[in-house]
Short mmCIF file of C-alpha atoms in Angstrom, two decimals:
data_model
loop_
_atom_site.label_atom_id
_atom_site.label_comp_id
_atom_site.label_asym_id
_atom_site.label_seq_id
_atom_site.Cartn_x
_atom_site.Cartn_y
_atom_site.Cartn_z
CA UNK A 1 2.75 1.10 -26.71
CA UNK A 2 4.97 -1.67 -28.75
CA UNK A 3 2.82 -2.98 -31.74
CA UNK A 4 0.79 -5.93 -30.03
CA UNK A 5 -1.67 -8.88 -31.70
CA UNK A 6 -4.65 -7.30 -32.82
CA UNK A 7 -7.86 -7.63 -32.04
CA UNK A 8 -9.14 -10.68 -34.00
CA UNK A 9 -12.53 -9.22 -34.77
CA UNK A 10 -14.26 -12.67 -33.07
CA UNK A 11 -17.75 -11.71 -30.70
CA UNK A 12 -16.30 -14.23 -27.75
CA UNK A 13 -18.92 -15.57 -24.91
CA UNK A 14 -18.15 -17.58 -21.68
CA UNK A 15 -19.83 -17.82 -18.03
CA UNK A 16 -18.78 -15.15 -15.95
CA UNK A 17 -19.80 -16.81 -12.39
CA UNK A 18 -18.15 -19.52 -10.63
CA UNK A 19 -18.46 -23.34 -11.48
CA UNK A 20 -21.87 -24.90 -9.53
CA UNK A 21 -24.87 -24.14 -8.40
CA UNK A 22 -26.60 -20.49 -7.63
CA UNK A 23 -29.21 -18.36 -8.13
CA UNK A 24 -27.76 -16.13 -10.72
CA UNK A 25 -25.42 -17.20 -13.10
CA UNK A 26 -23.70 -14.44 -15.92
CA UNK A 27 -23.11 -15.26 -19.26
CA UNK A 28 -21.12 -12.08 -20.76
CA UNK A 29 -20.86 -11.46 -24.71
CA UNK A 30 -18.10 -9.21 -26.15
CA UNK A 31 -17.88 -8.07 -29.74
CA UNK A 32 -19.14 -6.69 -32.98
CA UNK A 33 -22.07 -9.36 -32.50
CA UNK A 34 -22.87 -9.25 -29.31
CA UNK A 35 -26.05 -6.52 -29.64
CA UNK A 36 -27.46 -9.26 -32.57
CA UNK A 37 -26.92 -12.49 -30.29
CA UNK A 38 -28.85 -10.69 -27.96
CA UNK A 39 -31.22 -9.68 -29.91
CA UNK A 40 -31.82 -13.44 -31.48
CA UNK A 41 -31.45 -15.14 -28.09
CA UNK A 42 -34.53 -13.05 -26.27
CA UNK A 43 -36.55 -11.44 -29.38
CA UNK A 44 -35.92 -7.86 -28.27
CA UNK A 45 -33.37 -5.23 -29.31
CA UNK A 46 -32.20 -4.68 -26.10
CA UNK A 47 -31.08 -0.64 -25.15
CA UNK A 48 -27.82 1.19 -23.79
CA UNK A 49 -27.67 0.20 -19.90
CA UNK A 50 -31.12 -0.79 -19.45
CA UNK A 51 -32.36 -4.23 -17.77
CA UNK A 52 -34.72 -5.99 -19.52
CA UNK A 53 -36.51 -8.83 -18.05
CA UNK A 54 -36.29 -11.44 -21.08
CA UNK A 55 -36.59 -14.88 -21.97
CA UNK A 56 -33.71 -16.77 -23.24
CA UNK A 57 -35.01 -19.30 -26.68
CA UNK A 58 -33.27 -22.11 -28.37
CA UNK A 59 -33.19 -21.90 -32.18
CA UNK A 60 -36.89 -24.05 -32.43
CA UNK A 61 -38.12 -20.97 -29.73
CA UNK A 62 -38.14 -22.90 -27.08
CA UNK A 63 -37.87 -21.33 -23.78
CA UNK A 64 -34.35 -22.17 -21.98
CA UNK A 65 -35.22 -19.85 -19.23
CA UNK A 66 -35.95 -16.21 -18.01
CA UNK A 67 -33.43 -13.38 -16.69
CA UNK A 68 -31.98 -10.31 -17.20
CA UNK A 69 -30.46 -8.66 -20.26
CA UNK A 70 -28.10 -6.03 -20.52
CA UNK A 71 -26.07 -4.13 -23.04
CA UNK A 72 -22.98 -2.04 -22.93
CA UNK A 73 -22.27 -0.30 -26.15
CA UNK A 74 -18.86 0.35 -27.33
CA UNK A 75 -16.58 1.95 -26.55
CA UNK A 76 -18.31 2.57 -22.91
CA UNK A 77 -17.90 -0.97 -21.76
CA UNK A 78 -15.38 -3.09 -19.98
CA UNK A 79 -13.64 -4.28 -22.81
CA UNK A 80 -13.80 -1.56 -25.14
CA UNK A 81 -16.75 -3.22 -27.49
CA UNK A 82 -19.84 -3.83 -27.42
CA UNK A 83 -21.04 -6.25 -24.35
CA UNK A 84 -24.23 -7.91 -23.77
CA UNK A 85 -24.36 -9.32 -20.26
CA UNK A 86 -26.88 -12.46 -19.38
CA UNK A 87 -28.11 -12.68 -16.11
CA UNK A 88 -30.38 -16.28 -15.81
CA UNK A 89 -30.36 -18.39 -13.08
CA UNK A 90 -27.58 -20.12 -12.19
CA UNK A 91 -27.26 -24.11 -13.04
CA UNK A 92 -24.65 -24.90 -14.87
CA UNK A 93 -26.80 -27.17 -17.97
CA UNK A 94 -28.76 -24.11 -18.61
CA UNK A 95 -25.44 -21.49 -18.46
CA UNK A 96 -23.97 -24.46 -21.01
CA UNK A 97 -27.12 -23.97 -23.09
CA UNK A 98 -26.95 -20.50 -23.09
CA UNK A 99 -23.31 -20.94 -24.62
CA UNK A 100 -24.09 -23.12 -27.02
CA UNK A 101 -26.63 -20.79 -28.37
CA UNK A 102 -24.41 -17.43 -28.45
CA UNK A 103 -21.94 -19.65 -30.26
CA UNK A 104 -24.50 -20.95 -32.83
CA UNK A 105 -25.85 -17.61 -33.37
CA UNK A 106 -21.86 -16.35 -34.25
CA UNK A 107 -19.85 -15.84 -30.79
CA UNK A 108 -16.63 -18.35 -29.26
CA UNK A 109 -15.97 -19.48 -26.25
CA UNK A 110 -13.54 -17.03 -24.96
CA UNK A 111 -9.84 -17.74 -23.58
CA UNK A 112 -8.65 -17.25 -20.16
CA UNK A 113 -8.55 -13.94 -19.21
CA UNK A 114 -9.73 -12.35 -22.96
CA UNK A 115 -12.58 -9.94 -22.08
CA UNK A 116 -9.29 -8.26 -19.78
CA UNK A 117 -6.61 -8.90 -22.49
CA UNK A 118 -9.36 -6.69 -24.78
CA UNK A 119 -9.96 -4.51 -22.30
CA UNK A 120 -5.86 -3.90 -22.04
CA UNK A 121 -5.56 -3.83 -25.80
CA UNK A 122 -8.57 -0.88 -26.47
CA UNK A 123 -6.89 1.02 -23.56
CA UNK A 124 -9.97 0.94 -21.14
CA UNK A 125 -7.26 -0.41 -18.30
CA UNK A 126 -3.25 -0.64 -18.31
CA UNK A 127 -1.41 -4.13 -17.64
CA UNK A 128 -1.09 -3.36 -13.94
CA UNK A 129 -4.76 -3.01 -13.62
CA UNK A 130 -5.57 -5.77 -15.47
CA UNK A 131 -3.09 -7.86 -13.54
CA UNK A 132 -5.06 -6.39 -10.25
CA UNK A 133 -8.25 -8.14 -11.73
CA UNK A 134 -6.92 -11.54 -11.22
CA UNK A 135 -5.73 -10.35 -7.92
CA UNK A 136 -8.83 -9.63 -6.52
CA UNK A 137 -10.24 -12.28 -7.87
CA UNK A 138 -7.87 -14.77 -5.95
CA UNK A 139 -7.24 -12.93 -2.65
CA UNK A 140 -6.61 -14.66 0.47
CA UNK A 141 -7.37 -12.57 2.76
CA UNK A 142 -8.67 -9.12 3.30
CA UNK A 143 -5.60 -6.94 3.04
CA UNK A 144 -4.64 -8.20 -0.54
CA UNK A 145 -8.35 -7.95 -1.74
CA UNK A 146 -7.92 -4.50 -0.41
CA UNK A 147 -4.83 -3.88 -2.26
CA UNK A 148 -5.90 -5.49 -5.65
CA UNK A 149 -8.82 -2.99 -5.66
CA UNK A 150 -6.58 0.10 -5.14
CA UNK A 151 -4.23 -0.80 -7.95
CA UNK A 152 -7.27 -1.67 -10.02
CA UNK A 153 -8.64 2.07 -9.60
CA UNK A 154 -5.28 2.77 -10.76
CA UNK A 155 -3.19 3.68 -7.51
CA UNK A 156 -0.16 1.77 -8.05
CA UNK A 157 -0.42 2.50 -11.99
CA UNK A 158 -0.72 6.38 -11.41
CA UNK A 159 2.95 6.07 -9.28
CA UNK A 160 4.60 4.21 -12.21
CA UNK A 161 3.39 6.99 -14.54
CA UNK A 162 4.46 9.68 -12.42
CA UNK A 163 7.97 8.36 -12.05
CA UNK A 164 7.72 7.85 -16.05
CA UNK A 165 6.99 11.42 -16.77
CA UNK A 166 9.37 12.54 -14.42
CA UNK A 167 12.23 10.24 -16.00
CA UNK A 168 11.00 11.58 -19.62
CA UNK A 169 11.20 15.53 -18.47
CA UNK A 170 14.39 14.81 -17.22
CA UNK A 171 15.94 12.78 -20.35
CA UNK A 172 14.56 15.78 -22.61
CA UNK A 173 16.78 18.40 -20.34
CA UNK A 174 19.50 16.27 -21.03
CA UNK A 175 19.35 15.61 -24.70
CA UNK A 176 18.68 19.53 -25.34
CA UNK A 177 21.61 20.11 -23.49
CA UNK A 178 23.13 17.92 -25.54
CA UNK A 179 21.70 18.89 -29.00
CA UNK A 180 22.35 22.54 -28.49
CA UNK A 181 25.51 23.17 -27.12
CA UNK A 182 25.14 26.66 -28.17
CA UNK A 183 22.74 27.23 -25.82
CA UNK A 184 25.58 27.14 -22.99
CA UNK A 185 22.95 24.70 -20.70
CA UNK A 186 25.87 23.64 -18.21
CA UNK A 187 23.69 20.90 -17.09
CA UNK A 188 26.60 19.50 -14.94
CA UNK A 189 27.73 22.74 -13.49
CA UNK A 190 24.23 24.30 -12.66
CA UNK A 191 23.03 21.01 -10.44
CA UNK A 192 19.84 20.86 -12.31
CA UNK A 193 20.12 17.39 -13.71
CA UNK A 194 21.89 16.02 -10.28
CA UNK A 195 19.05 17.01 -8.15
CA UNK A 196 16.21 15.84 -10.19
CA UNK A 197 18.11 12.66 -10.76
CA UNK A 198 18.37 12.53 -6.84
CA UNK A 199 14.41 13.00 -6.62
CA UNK A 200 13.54 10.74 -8.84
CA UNK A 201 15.67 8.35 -7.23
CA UNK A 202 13.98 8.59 -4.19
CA UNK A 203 10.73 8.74 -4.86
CA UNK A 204 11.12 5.44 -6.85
CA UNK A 205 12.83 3.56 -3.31
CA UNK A 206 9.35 4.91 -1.79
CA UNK A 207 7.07 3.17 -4.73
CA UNK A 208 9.75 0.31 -4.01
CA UNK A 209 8.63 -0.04 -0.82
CA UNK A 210 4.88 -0.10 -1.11
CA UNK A 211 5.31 -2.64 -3.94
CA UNK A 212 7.36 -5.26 -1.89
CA UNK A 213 4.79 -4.55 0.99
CA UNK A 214 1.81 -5.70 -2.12
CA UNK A 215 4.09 -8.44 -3.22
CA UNK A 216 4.11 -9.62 0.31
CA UNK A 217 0.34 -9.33 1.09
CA UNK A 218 -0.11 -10.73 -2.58
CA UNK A 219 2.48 -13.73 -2.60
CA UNK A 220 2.70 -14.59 1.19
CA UNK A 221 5.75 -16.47 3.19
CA UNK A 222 6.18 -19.83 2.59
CA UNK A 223 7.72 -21.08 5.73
CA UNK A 224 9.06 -24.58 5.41
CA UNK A 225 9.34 -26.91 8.76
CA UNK A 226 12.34 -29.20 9.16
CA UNK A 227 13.88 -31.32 11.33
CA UNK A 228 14.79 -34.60 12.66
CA UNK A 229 11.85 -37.06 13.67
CA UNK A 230 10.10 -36.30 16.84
CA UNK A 231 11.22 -32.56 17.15
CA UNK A 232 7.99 -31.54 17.61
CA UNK A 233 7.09 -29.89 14.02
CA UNK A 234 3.48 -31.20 13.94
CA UNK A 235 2.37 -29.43 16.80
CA UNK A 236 4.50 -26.66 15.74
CA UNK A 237 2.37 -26.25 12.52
CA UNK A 238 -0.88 -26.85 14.65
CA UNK A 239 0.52 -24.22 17.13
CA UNK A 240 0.52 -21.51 14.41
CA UNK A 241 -2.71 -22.46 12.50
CA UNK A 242 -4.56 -22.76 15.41
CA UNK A 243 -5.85 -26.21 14.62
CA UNK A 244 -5.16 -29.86 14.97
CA UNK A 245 -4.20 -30.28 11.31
CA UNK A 246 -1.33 -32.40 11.70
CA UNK A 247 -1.23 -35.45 13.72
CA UNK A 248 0.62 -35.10 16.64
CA UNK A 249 1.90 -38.86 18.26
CA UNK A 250 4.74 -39.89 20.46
CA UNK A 251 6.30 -41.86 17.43
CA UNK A 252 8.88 -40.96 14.91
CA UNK A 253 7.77 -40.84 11.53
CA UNK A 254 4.22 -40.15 12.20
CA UNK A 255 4.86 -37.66 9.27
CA UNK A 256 5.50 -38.91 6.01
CA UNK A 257 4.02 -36.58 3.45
CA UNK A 258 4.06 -33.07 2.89
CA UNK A 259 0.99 -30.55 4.93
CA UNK A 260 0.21 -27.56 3.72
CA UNK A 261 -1.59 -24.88 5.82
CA UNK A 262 -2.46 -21.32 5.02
CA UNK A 263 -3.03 -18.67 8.06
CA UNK A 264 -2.04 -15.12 8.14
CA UNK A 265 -0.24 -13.07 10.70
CA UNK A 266 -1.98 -9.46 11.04
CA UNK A 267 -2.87 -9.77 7.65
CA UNK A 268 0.58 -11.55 6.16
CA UNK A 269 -0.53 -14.39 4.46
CA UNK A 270 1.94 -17.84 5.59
CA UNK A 271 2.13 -20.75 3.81
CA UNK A 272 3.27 -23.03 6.28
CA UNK A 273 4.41 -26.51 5.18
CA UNK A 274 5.16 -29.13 7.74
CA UNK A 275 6.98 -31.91 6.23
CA UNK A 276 8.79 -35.48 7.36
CA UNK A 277 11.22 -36.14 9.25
CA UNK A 278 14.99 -35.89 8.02
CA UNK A 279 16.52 -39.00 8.76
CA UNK A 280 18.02 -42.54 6.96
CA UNK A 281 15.58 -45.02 6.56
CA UNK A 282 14.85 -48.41 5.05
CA UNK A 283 11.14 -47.39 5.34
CA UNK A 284 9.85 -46.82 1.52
CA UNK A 285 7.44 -44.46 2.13
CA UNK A 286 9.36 -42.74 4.74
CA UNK A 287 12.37 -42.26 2.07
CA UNK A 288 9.96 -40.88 -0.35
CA UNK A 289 8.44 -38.37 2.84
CA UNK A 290 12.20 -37.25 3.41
CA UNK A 291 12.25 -36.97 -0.80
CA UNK A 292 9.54 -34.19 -0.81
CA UNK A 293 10.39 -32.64 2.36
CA UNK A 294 13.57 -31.49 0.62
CA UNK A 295 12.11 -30.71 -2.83
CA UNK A 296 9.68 -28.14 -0.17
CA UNK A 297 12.99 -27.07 1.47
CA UNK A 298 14.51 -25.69 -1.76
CA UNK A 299 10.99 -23.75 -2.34
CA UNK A 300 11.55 -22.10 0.94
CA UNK A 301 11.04 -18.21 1.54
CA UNK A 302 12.71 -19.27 5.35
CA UNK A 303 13.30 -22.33 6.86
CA UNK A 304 12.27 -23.49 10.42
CA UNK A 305 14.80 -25.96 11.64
CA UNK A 306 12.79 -27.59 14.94
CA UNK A 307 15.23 -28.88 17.35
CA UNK A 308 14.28 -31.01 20.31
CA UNK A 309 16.24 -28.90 23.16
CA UNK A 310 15.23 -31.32 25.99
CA UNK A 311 18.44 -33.25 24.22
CA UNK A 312 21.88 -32.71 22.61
CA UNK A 313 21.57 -28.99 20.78
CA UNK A 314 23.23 -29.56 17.18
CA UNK A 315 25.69 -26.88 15.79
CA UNK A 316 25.92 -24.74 12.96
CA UNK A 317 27.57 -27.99 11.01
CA UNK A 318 25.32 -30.10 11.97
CA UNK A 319 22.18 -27.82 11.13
CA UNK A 320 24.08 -27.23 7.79
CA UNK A 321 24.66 -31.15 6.98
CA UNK A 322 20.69 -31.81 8.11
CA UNK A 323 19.89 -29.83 5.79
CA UNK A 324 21.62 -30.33 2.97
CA UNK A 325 22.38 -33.99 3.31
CA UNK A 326 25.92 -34.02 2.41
CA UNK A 327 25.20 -32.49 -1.07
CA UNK A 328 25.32 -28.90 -2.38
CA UNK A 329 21.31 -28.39 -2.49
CA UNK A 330 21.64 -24.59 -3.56
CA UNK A 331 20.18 -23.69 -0.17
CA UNK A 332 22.61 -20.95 0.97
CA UNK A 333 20.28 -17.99 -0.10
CA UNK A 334 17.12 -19.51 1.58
CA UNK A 335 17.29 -17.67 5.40
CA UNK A 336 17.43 -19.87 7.92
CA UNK A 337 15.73 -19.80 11.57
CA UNK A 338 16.37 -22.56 14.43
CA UNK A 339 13.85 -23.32 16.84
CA UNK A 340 14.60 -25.24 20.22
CA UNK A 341 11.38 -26.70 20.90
CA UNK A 342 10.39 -28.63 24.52
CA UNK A 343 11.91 -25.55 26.43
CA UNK A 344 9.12 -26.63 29.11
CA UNK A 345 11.17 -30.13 29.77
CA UNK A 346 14.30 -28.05 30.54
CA UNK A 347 12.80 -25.40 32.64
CA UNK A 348 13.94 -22.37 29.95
CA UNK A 349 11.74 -19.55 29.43
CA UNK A 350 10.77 -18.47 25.71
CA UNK A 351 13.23 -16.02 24.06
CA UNK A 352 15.03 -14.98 21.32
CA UNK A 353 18.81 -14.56 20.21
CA UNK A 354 19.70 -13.02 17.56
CA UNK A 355 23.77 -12.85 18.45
CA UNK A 356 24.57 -16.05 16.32
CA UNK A 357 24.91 -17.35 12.57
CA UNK A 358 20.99 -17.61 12.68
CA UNK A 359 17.85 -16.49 14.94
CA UNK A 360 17.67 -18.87 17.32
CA UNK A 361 13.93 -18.91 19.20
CA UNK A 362 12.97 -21.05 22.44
CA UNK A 363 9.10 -21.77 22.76
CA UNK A 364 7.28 -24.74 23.70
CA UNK A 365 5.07 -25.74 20.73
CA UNK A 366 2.91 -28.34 23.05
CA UNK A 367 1.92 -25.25 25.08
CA UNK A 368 2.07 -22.26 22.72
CA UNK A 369 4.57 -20.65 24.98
CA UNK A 370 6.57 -18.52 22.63
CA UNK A 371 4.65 -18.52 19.88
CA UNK A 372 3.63 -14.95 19.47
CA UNK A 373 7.43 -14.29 19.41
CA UNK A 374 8.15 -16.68 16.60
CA UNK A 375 4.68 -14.87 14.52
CA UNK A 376 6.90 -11.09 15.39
CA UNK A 377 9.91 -12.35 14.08
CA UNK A 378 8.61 -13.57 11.19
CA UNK A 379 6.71 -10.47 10.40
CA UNK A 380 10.00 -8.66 11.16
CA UNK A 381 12.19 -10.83 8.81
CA UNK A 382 9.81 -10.34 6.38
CA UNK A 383 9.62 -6.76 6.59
CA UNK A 384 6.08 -6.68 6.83
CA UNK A 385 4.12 -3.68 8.03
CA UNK A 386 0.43 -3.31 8.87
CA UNK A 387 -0.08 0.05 8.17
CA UNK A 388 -2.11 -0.23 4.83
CA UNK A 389 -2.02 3.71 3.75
CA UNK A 390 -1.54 3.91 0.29
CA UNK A 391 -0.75 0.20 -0.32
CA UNK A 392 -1.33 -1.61 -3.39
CA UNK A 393 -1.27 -4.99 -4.78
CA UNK A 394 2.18 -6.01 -6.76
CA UNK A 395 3.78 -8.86 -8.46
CA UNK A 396 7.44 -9.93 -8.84
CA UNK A 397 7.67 -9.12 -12.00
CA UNK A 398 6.87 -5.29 -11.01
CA UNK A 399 9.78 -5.64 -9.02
CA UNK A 400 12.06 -7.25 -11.10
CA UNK A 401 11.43 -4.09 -13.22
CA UNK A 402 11.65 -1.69 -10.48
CA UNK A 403 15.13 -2.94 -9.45
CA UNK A 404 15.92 -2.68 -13.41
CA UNK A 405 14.68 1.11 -13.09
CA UNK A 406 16.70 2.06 -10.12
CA UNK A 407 20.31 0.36 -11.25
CA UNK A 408 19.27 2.39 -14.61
CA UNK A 409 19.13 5.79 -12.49
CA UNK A 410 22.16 5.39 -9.95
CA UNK A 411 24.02 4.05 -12.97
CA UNK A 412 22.92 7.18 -14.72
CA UNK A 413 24.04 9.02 -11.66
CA UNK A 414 27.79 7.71 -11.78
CA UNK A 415 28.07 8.73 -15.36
CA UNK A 416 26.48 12.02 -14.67
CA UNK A 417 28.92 12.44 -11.69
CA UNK A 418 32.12 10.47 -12.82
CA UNK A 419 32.37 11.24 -16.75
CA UNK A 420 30.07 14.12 -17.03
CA UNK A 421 28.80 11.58 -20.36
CA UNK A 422 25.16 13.26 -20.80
CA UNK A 423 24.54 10.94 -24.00
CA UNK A 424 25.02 7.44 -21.42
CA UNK A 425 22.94 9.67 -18.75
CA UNK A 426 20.72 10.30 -21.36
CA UNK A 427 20.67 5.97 -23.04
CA UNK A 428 20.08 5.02 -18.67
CA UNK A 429 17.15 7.36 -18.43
CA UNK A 430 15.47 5.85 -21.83
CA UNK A 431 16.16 2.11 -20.57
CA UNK A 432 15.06 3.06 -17.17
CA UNK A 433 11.42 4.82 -18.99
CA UNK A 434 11.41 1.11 -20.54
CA UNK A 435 11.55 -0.88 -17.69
CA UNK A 436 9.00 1.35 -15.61
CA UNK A 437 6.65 0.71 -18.91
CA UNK A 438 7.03 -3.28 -18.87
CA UNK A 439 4.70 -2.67 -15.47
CA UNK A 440 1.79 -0.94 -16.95
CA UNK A 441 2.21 -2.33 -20.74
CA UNK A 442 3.42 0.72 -22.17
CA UNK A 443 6.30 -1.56 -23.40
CA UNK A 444 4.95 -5.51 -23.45
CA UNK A 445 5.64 -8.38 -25.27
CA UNK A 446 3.15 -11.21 -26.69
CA UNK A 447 5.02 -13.40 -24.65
CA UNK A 448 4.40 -11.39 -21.61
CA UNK A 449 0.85 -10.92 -22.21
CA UNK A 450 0.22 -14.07 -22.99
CA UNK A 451 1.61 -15.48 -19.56
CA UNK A 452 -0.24 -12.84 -17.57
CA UNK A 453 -3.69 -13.81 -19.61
CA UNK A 454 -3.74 -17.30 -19.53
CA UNK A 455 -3.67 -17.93 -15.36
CA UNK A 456 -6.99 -15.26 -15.44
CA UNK A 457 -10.81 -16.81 -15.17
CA UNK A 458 -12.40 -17.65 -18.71
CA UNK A 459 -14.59 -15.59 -17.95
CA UNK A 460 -12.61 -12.63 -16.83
#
């Protein structure tokens, strides 16, 4: 592991249970100090794992309240260190109280996401697990929450270190051949080196896969809906959620700000956004409607372009100018999908055709006719699959650094095949080791840690 901040020897304290009201709220401790805080806050030297009934005093001993106390010695804890874990009940004036006294009697109120950062740093979880906490935490729906908790028992993080010692038995093949030419290793000529290389290739596309299936369950669409006024996208958003969340009226420009819904498609979470209509106008708050609508549009994972087919069907120019608005947006790389909505006022039956520049769908939002088509094709654009075997949560980041690994190895390959170079085989195996240890912190940054960190819970 690269040399990382160290441990700054503070006892840190913060409430472990959501914001509001409940019956049991957790205050958890961390640190060298943690046993005596304890100890001072409840008048009893509380044991290894047991639960104590206690009551929790102010410095004058007077009773704040009564709960549960338990301790977690070092280095069989969470974190690493000793942790002392308050269970009382759970308003949040007497969790604040509680605070305030474990910070009188020597703790700090803890940073977002430092009880995991410690547990990272003292080695009780790697950064992929620890990055599977906040996932968890944050799920959306029951897929990802299933995901998070396989990569937090370590299913995603045992693949990375497989590929990593397969990489490093590989590189040290190559440099022996290498360092003792005497040894007559023809690590070209015998196919050794070509085959593993070929394995490892492979079985890194397969981790590739599952992690772009996690990042999809994790992340979800977002599916943007434009148009001209009128075109029906309202009831298209209320179509797929289910719901009357928009409102849906006969006049143009009902829409003027941005909607946000979030559904999920056999377990695909969407983030659909319906926004206002594109179109000149004199109307202020209509202009600033089309204004956002486009700053959503250049956010897009796809783009729904909702044509009213009951009239003139645009082209491929004039979906391109709606769009884009006469100005070079950036929007190339954002897939595109066109919708001809109303196909019940022309007598067409829903369908799909996929022969043009983009999918073009027919469905009648009104109605829901065709709407189970437009939910497949967006699952199959998406490449999502249901099956959940072996799945695990994953972030772009992981595979930012898996498509670093994999131009590392077929680079590697060409070398190996084209030049015959072992020592640039043997520089694209190291960097490709590197970039499969950026996912589970073998090789981190402060930076990097410090971004993952500060978007967890304090109290996580």
């Amino acid at each position: 592991m690269t040399t990382l901040t160290s441990l700054d020897g503070d006892t840190i304290v913060a409430i472990a249970t959501p914001p509001g009201r409940g019956g049991v709220g957790i205050i958890r401790i961390s640190g060298d100090k943690s046993h005596s805080i304890a100890t001072n806050l409840t008048g009893l030297a509380p044991d290894p794992r047991t639960a104590h009934f206690t009551h929790f005093r102010d410095e004058s001993e007077s009773k704040l309240d009564s709960g549960i106390t338990l301790f977690f010695p070092g280095p069989a804890s969470f974190t690493g260190e000793d942790v002392v874990e308050l269970q009382a009940h759970g308003g949040p004036v007497i969790l604040d109280l509680l605070v305030r006294e474990c910070c009188r009697l020597g703790a700090r109120i803890a940073k977002p996401g430092e009880f995991s950062e410690r547990a990272f740093l003292n080695d009780k979880i790697d950064l992929a697990q620890a990055e599977a906490i906040a996932d968890l935490i944050n799920s959306t729906t029951s897929n990802a929450a299933l995901n998070a908790s396989r990569s937090l028992q370590g299913a995603f993080s045992n693949k990375i270190e497989g590929l990593i010692q397969s990489v490093t038995e590989l590189r040290v093949y190559v440099e022996a051949a290498i360092d003792f030419p005497e040894e007559e290793i023809d690590f070209i000529g015998d196919g050794v080196v070509k085959a593993k290389l070929e394995q490892i290739i492979h079985e890194l596309a397969g981790v590739k896969e599952q992690a772009k299936q996690g990042s999809l369950i994790r992340d979800g669409m977002k599916l943007v809906i434009a148009g001209k006024p009128n075109a029906g996208k309202s009831s298209l958003l209320n179509a797929l959620s289910g719901q009357d969340s928009a409102i849906v009226t006969p006049i143009e420009g009902t829409t003027r700000d941005v909607l946000h819904e979030h559904i999920q498609i056999d377990g695909m979470p969407l983030h659909v956004v319906d926004t206002a209509g594109l179109r000149d106008s004199a109307d202020i708050i209509e202009q600033e409607g089309v204004r956002r609508a486009r700053e959503e549009i250049k956010s897009a994972d796809r783009i729904v372009i909702l044509v009213d087919s009951s009239q003139d069907i645009p082209t491929d120019t004039d979906l391109y100018k709606l769009l884009n608005n006469n100005e070079e947006n950036g929007l190339e790389n954002i897939p595109v999908t066109v919708i001809h909505n109303k196909c019940d006022l022309n007598n067409s039956a829903p369908g799909i055709d996929l022969s043009g520049k983009y999918p073009v769908l027919r469905l009648s939002a009104k109605f829901g006719d065709g709407i189970e088509l437009l939910k497949e094709h967006l699952k199959t654009v998406m490449g999502y699959k249901q099956e959940q075997d072996g799945q695990f949560s994953a972030r772009r980041r992981h595979l930012q650094s898996l498509d670093s690994a994999t131009v590392f190895l077929n680079t590697g390959l060409d070398q190996l095949l084209g030049t015959g170079a072992g020592e640039l085989l043997a520089e694209d195996l190291k960097q490709c080791q590197n970039a499969l240890g950026e996912i589970t912190g073998a090789i981190s940054s402060d930076e990097l840690l410090g971004e993952i960190f500060s978007n967890f819970c304090i109290g996580k």
